[in-house]
CSV table of C-alpha atoms in Angstrom, one decimal:
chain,number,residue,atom,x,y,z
A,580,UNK,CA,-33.8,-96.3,282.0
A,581,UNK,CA,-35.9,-95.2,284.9
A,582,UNK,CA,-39.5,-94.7,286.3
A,583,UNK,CA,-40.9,-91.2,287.0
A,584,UNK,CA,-39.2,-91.7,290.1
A,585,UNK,CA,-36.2,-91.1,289.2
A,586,UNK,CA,-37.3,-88.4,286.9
A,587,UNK,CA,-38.5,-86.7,289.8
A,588,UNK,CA,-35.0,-87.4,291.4
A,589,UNK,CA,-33.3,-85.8,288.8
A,590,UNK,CA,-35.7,-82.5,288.8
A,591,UNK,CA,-35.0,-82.0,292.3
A,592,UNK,CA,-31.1,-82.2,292.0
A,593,UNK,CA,-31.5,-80.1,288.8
A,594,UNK,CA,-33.8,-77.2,291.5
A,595,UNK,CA,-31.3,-77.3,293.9
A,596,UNK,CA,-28.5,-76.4,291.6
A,597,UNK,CA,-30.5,-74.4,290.0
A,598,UNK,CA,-31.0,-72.1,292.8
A,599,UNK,CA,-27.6,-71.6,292.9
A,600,UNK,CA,-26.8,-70.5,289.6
A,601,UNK,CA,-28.1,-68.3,287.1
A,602,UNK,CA,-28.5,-71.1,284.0
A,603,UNK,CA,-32.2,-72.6,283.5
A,604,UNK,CA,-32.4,-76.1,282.4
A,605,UNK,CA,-35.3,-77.1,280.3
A,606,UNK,CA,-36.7,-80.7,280.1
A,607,UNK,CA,-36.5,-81.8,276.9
A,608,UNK,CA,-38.6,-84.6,274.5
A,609,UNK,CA,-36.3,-85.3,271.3
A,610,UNK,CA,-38.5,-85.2,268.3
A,611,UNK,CA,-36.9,-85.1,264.8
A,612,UNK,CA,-39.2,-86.6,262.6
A,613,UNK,CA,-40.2,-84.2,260.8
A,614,UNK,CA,-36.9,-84.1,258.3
A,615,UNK,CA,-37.7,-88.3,258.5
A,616,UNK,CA,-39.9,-88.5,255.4
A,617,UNK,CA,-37.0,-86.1,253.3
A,618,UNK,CA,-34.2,-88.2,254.6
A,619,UNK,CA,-35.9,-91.7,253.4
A,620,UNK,CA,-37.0,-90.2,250.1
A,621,UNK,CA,-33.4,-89.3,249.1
A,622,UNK,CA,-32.3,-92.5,250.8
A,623,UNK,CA,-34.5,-94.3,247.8
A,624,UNK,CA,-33.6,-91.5,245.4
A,625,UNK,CA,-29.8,-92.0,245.5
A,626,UNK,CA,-28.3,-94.0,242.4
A,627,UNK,CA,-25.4,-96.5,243.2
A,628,UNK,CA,-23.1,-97.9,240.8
A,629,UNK,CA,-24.5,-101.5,239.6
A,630,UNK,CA,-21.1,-103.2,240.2
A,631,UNK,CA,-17.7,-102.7,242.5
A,632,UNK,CA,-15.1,-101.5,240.6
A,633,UNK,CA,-12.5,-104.3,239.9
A,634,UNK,CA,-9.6,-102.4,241.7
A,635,UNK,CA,-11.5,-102.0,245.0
A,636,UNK,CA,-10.6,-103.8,247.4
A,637,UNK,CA,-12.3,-105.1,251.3
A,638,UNK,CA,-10.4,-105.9,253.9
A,639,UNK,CA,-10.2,-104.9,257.9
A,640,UNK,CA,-6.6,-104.2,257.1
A,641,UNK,CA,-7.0,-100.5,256.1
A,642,UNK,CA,-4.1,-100.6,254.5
A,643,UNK,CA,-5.9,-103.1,251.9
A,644,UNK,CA,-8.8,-101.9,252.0
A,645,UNK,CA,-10.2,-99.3,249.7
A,646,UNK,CA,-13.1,-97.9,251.7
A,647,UNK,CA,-16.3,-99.3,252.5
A,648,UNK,CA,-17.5,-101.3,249.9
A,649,UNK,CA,-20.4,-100.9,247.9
A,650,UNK,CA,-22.2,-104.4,248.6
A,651,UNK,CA,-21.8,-103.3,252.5
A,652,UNK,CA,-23.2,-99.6,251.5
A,653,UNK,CA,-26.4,-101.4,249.8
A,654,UNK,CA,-27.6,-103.4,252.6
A,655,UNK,CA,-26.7,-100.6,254.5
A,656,UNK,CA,-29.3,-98.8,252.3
A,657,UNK,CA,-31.8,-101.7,251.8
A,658,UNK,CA,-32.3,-101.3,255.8
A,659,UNK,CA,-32.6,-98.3,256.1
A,660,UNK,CA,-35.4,-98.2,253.8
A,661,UNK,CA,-37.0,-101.6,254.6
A,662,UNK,CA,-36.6,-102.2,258.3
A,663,UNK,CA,-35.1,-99.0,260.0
A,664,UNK,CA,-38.0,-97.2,261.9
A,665,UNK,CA,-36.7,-93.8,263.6
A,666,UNK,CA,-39.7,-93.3,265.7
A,667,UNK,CA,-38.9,-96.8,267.3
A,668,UNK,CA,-35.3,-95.2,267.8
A,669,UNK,CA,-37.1,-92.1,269.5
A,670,UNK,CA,-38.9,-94.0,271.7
A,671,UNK,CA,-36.1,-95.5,272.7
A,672,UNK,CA,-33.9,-92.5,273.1
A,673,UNK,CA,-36.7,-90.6,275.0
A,674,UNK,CA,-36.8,-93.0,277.8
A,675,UNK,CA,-34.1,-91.4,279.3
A,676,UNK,CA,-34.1,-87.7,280.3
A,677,UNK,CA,-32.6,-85.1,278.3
A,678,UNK,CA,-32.3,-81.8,279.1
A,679,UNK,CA,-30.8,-78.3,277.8
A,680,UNK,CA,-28.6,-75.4,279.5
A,681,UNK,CA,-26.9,-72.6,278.3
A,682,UNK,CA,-23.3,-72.2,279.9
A,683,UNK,CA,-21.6,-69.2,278.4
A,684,UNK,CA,-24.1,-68.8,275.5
A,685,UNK,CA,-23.7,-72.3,274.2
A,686,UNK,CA,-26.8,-74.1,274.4
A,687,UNK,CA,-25.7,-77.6,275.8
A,688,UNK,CA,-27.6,-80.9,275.8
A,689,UNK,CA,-26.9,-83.4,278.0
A,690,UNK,CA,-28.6,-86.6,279.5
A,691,UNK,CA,-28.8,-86.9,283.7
A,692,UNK,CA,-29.8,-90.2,284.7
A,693,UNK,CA,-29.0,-90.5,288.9
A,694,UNK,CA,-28.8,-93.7,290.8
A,695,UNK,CA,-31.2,-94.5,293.6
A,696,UNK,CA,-27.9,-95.0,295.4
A,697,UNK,CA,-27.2,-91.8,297.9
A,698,UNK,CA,-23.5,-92.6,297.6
A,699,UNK,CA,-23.8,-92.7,294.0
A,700,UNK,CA,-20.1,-91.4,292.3
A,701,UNK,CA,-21.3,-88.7,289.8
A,702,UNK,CA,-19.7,-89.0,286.3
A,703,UNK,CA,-19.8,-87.8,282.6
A,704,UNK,CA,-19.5,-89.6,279.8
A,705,UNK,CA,-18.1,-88.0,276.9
A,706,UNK,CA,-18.1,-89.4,272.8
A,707,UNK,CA,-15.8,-88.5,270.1
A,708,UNK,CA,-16.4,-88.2,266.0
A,709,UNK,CA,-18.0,-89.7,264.3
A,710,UNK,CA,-20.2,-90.8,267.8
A,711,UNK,CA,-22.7,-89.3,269.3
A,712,UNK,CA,-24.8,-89.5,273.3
A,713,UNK,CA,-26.0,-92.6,271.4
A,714,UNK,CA,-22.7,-93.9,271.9
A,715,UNK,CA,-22.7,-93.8,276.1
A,716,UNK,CA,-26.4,-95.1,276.2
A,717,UNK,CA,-25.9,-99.1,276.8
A,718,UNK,CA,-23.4,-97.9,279.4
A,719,UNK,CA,-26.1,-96.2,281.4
A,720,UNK,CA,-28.4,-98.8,282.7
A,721,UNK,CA,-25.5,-100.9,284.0
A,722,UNK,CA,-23.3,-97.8,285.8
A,723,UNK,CA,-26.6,-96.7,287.4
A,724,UNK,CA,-27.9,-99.3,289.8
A,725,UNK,CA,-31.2,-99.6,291.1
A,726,UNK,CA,-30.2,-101.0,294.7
A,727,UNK,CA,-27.4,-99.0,296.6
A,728,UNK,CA,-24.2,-100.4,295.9
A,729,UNK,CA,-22.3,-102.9,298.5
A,730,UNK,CA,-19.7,-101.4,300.6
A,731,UNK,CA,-16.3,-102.6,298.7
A,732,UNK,CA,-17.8,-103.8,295.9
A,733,UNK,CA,-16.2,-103.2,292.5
A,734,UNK,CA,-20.1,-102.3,291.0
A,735,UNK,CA,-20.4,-99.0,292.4
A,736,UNK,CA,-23.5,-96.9,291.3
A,737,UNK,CA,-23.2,-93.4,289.6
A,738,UNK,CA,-25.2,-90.4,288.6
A,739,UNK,CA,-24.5,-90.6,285.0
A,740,UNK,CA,-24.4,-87.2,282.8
A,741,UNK,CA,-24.0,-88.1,278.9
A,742,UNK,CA,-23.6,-84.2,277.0
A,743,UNK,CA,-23.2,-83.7,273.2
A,744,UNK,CA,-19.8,-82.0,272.5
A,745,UNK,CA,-20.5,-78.6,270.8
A,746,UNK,CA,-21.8,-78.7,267.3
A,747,UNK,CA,-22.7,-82.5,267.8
A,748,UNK,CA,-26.7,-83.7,267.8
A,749,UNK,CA,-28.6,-81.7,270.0
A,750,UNK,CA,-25.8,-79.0,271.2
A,751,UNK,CA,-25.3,-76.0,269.0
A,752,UNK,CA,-22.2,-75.6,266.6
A,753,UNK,CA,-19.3,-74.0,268.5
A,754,UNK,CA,-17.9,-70.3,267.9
A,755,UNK,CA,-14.9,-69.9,265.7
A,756,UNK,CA,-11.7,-70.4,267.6
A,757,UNK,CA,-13.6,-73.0,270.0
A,758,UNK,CA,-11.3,-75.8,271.5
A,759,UNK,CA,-11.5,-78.6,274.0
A,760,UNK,CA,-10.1,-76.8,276.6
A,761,UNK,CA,-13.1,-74.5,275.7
A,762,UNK,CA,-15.4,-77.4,276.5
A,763,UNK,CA,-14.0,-79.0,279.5
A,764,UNK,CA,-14.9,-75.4,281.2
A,765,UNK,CA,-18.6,-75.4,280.6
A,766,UNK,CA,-18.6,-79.4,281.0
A,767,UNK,CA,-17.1,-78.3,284.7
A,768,UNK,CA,-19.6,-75.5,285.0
A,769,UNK,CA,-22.1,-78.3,283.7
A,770,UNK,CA,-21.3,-80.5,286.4
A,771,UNK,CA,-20.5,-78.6,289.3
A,772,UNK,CA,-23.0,-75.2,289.1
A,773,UNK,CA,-25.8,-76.7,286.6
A,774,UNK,CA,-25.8,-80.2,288.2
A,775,UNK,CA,-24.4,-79.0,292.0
A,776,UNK,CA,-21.8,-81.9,291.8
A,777,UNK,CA,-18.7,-81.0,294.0
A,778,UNK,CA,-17.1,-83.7,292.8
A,779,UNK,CA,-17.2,-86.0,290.0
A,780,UNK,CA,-15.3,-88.5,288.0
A,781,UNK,CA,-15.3,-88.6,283.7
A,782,UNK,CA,-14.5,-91.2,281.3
A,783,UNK,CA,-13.9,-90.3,277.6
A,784,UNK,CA,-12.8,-91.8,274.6
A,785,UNK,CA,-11.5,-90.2,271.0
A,786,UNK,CA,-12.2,-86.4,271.1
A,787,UNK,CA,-13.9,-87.0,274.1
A,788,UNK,CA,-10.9,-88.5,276.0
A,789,UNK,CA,-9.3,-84.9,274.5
A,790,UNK,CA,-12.2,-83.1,276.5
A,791,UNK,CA,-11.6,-86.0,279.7
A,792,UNK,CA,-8.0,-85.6,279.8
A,793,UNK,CA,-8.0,-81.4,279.9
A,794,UNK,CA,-10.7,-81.9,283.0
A,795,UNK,CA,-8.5,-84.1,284.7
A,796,UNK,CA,-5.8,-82.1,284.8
A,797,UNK,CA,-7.3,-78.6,284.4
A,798,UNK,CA,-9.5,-78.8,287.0
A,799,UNK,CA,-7.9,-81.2,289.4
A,800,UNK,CA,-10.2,-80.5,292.6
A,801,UNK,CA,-13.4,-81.2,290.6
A,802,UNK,CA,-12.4,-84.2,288.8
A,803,UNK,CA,-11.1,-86.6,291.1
A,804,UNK,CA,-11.0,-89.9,289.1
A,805,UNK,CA,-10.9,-90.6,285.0
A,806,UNK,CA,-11.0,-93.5,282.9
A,807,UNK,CA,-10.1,-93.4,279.5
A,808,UNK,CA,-9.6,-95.8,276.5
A,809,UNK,CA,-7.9,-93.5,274.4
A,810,UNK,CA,-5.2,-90.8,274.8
A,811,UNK,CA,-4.8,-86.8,273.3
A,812,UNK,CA,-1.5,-88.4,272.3
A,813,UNK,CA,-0.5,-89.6,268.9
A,814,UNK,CA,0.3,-93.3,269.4
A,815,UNK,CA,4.1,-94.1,268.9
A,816,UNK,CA,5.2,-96.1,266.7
A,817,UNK,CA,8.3,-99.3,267.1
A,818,UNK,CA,11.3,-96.5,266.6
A,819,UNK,CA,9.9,-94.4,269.4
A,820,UNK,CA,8.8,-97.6,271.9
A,821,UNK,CA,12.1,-98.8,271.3
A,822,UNK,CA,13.6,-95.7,272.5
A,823,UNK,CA,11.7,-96.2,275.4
A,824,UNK,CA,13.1,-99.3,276.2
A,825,UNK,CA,9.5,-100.5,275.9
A,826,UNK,CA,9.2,-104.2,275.2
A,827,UNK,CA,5.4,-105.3,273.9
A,828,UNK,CA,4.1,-109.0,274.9
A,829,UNK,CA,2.7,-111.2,272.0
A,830,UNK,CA,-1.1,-109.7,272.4
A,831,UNK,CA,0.4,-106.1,271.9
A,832,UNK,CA,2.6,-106.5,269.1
A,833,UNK,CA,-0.8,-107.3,267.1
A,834,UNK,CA,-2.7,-104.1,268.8
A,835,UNK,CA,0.9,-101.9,267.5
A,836,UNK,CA,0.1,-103.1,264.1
A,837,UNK,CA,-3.1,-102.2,264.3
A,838,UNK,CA,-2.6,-98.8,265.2
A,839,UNK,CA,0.4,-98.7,262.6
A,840,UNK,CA,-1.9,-100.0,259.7
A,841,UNK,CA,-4.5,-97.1,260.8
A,842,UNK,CA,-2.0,-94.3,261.1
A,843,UNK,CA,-0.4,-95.5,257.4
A,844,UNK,CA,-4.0,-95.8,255.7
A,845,UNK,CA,-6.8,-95.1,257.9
A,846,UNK,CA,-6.0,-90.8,258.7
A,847,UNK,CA,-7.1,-90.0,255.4
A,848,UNK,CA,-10.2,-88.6,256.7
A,849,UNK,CA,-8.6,-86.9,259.8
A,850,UNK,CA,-6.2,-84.6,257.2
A,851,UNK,CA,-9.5,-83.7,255.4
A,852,UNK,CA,-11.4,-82.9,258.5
A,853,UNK,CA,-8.6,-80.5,259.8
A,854,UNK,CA,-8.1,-78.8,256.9
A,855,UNK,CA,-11.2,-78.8,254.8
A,856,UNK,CA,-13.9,-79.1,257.3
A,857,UNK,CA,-16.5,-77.4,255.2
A,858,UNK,CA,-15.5,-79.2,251.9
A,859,UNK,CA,-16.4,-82.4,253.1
A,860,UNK,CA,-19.6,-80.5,255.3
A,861,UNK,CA,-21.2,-79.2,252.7
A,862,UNK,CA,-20.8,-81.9,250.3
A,863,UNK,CA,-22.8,-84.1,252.8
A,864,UNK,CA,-25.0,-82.0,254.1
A,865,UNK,CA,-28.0,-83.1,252.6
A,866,UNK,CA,-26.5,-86.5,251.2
A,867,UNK,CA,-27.8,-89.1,253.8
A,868,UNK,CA,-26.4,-92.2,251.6
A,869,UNK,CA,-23.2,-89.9,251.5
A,870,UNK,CA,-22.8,-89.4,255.5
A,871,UNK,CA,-23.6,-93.0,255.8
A,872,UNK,CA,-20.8,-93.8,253.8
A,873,UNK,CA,-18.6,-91.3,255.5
A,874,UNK,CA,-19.5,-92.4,258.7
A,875,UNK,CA,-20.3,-96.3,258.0
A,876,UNK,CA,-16.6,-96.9,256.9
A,877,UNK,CA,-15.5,-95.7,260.5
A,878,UNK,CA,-17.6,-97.3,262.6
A,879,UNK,CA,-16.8,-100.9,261.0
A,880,UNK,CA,-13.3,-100.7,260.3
A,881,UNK,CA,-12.8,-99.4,263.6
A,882,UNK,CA,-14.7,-101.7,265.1
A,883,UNK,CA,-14.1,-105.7,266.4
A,884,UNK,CA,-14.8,-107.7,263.3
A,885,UNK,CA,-17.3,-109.7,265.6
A,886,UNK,CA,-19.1,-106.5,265.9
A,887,UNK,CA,-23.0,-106.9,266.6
A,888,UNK,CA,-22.1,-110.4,268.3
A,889,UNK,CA,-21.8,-111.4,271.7
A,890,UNK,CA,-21.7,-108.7,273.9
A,891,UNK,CA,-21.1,-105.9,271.0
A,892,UNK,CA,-24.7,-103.7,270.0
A,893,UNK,CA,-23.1,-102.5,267.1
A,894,UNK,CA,-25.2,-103.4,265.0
A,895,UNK,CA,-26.1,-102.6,261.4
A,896,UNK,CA,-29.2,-100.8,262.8
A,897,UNK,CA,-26.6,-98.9,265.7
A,898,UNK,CA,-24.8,-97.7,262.7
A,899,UNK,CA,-28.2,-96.1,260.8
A,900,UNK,CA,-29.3,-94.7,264.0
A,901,UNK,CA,-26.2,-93.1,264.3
A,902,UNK,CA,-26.3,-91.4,260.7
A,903,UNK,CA,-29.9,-90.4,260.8
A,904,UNK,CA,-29.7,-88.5,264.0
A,905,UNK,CA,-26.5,-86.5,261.9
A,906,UNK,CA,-28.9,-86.1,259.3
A,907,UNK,CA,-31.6,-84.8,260.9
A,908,UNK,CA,-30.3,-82.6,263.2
A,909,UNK,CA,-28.0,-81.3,260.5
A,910,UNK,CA,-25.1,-81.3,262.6
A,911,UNK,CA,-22.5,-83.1,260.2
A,912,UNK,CA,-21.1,-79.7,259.3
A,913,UNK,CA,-20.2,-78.3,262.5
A,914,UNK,CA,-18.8,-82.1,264.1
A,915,UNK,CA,-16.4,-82.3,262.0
A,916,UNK,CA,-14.9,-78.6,262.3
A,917,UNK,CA,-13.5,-80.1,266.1
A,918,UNK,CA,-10.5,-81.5,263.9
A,919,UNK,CA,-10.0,-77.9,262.5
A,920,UNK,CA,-10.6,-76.1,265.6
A,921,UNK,CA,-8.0,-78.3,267.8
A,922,UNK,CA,-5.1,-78.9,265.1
A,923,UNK,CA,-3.1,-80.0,268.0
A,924,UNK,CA,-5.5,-81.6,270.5
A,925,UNK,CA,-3.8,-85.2,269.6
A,926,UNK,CA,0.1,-83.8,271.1
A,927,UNK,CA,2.8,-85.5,269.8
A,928,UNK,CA,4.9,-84.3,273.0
A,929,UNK,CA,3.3,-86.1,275.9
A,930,UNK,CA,3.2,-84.8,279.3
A,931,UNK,CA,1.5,-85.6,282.8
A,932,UNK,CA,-1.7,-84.0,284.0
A,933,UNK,CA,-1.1,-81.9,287.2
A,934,UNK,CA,-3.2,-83.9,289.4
A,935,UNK,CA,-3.2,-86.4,292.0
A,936,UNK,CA,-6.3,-88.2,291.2
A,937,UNK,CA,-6.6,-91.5,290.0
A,938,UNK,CA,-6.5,-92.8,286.4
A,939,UNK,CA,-7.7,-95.7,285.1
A,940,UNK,CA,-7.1,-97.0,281.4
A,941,UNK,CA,-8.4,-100.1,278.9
A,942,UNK,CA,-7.0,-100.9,275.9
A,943,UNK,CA,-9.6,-102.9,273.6
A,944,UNK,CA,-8.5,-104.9,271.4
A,945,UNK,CA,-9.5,-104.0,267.9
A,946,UNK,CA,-8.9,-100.0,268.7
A,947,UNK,CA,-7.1,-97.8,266.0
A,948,UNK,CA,-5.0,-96.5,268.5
A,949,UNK,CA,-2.6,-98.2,271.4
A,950,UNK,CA,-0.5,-97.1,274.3
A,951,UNK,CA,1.3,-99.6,276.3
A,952,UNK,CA,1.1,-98.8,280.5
A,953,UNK,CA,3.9,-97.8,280.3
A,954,UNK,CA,3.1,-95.0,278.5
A,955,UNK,CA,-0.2,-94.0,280.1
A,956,UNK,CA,1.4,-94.1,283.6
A,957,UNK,CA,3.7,-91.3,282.1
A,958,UNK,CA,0.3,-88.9,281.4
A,959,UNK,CA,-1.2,-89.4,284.7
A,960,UNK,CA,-1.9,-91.2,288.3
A,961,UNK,CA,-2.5,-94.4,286.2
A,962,UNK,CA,-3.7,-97.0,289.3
A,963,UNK,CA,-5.7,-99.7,286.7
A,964,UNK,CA,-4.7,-100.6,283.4
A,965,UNK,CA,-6.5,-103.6,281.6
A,966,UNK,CA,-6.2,-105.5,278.3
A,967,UNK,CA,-9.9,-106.5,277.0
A,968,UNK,CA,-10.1,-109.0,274.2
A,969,UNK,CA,-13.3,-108.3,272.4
A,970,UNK,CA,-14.0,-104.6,271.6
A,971,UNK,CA,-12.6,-101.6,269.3
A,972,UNK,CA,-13.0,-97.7,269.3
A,973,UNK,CA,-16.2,-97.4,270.3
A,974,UNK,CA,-16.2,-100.3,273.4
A,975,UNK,CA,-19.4,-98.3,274.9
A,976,UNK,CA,-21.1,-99.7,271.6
A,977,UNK,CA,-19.0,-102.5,271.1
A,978,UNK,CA,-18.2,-104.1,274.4
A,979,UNK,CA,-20.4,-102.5,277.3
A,980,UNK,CA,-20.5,-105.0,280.1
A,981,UNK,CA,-16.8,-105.0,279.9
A,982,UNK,CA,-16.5,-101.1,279.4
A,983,UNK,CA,-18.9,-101.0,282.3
A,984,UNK,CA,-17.1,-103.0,284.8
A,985,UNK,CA,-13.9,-101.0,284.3
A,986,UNK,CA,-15.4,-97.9,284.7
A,987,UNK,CA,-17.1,-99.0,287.8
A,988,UNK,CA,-13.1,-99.5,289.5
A,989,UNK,CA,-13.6,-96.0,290.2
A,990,UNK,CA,-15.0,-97.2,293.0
A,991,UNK,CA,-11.9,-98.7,294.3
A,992,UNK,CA,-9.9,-95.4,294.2
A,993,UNK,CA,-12.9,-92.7,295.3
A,994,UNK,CA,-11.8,-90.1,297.6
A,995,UNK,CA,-13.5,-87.1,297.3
């Protein structure tokens, strides 16, 4: 988070490029408390049942677990009424610097935070389902330093761009037949006409490694470095490693389980999302206890049991944030139609990105989906590949010092 300095930093990048191109970009103040009061008053309204049912059952194994139970829902609930303050959360958010665009009549929202570094690497940051920009925010203070970075030095400084995804928070729903390929061309346009970068480096992870991966590829004298801890491949399973004459150590034999056990009991949601996107829409969309238990389930199960520990902000609180912005900016509906919009955007057949630029890839821990190096050097110019111990599927949240560090090796590789 900055001073008006670098406010004023960002407003001049944002007139130079603008001079250039045709789309405005407006400064904008996020303020969505006015649906606050409605959301809290069905939050206290809502009836739970007074007692689990005895066949339910809790567990980080998903395949013996039977969803998020209902004593983790209640003090879910009991926060959000007793302690949860969204104009604290707005505060926060609002210290960094949002803005809006329109790129091929989508109205885009996106956060530009630049380093005080002149070699600073531009980069964009981009969430997945059921995250948010929230997700990317603890990765911004430490990717953008405030003294120029040291000349071979692993910490290099960047000029961080964090967009929604269509039809997420503050960008508008996508048009019917919309895909990630669709959004990796205005998040080009974004970056390179909006923003004036020439070059830039991304990092993604879930729908947003979907988006990363088609920049890296697609548009391979823009992007010139990724990171990703995720892949727009489905994960294989021991028949198909084995067939690879891919042998896993001890430590990865318990992240291919993991992954197993989600792909056996976890995808429940994504076959609902891709086929019945407004079903499960509209029977949320004004149920805030029922998109916290939609969304709740996710973020913990998917997440390092020691979540909210240690290094991890993913807290109880992270989680309510999360939900409330959904809720109020009544984007619930129109997230989840990016599972029925890219059918395919997780291939089964995996193939290598037509680019020279350099990839770099963690694997964290607790994730719902792994891919040995051996794998992820077949899909691209993998140069860094790292095992971290603490972390799951959201490691911006979960893990971001760590995140952080890896994403700063894009230093090492940089060649514009």
């Amino acid at each position: 988070m900055w001073s008006s300095s670098a406010l004023i930093l960002a407003l001049c990048l944002l007139s130079e490029a603008a001079s250039r191109v045709t789309s405005s970009v407006t400064l904008l103040k996020i303020n969505l408390s006015e649906r606050v009061p409605h959301m809290l008053d069905l939050v206290h309204r809502t009836h739970l049942p007074p007692a689990e049912l005895s066949a339910a059952k809790s567990s980080y194994n998903t395949t013996l677990s039977s969803g998020l139970p209902l004593s983790t829902l209640k003090s879910l609930r009991k926060e959000w009424i007793t302690s949860f303050k969204w104009e604290m959360e707005q505060e926060s958010i609002n210290q960094y610097h949002h803005f809006t665009t329109k790129v091929e009549g989508q109205d885009i929202h996106f956060i530009h935070e630049p380093s005080q570094d002149p070699n600073a690497v531009p980069i964009i940051l981009l969430h997945g389902w059921p995250g948010s920009f929230l997700e990317m925010l603890p990765l911004i203070d430490l990717l953008t330093l405030k003294e120029p970075a040291v000349k071979e030095s692993r910490h290099t400084s960047f000029n961080v761009v964090v967009p929604s995804l269509p039809g997420f928070g503050l960008s508008i729903p996508a048009p019917d037949g919309w895909t990630t390929s669709d959004t990796a061309r205005i998040f080009n346009t974004l970056m390179t006409e909006v923003l004036g970068y020439q070059t830039y480096a991304v990092h993604g992870t879930d729908w947003g490694c979907a988006v990363a991966y088609e920049l890296y590829g697609q548009f391979n004298t823009t992007v010139r470095a990724a990171h990703l801890n995720f892949l727009p491949f489905f994960p294989p399973n021991l028949e198909q490693l084995a067939a690879l004459n891919i042998t896993l150590s001890g430590a990865e034999v318990d992240e291919e389980k993991r992954s197993l056990d989600w792909q056996g009991a976890g995808s429940g949601y994504f076959a609902e999302q891709t086929t019945k996107p407004n079903t499960i829409g509209l029977a949320l969309y004004d149920n805030p206890i029922g998109q916290l238990t939609w969304i709740a389930e996710k973020f913990i199960l998917w997440s390092d049991p020691r979540r909210g520990s240690g290094p991890s902000v993913l807290t109880d609180n992270e989680i309510l944030r999360v939900v409330s912005l959904y809720y109020l900016t009544h984007s619930f509906v129109s997230s989840v139609y990016i599972y029925a919009q890219n059918p395919g955007g997780f291939a089964t057949k995996y193939t290598k990105a037509k680019t020279d630029a350099p990839l770099l890839y963690t694997s964290f821990n607790y994730n719902v989906g792994f891919w040995p190096k051996a794998l992820v050097e077949e899909v691209g110019n993998l140069v860094y590949y790292t095992f971290q111990e603490f972390g799951g599927h959201f490691p911006a949240l979960d893990n971001p010092p760590a995140l952080a560090a890896d994403i700063s090796m894009i230093g090492k590789y940089w060649h514009q």
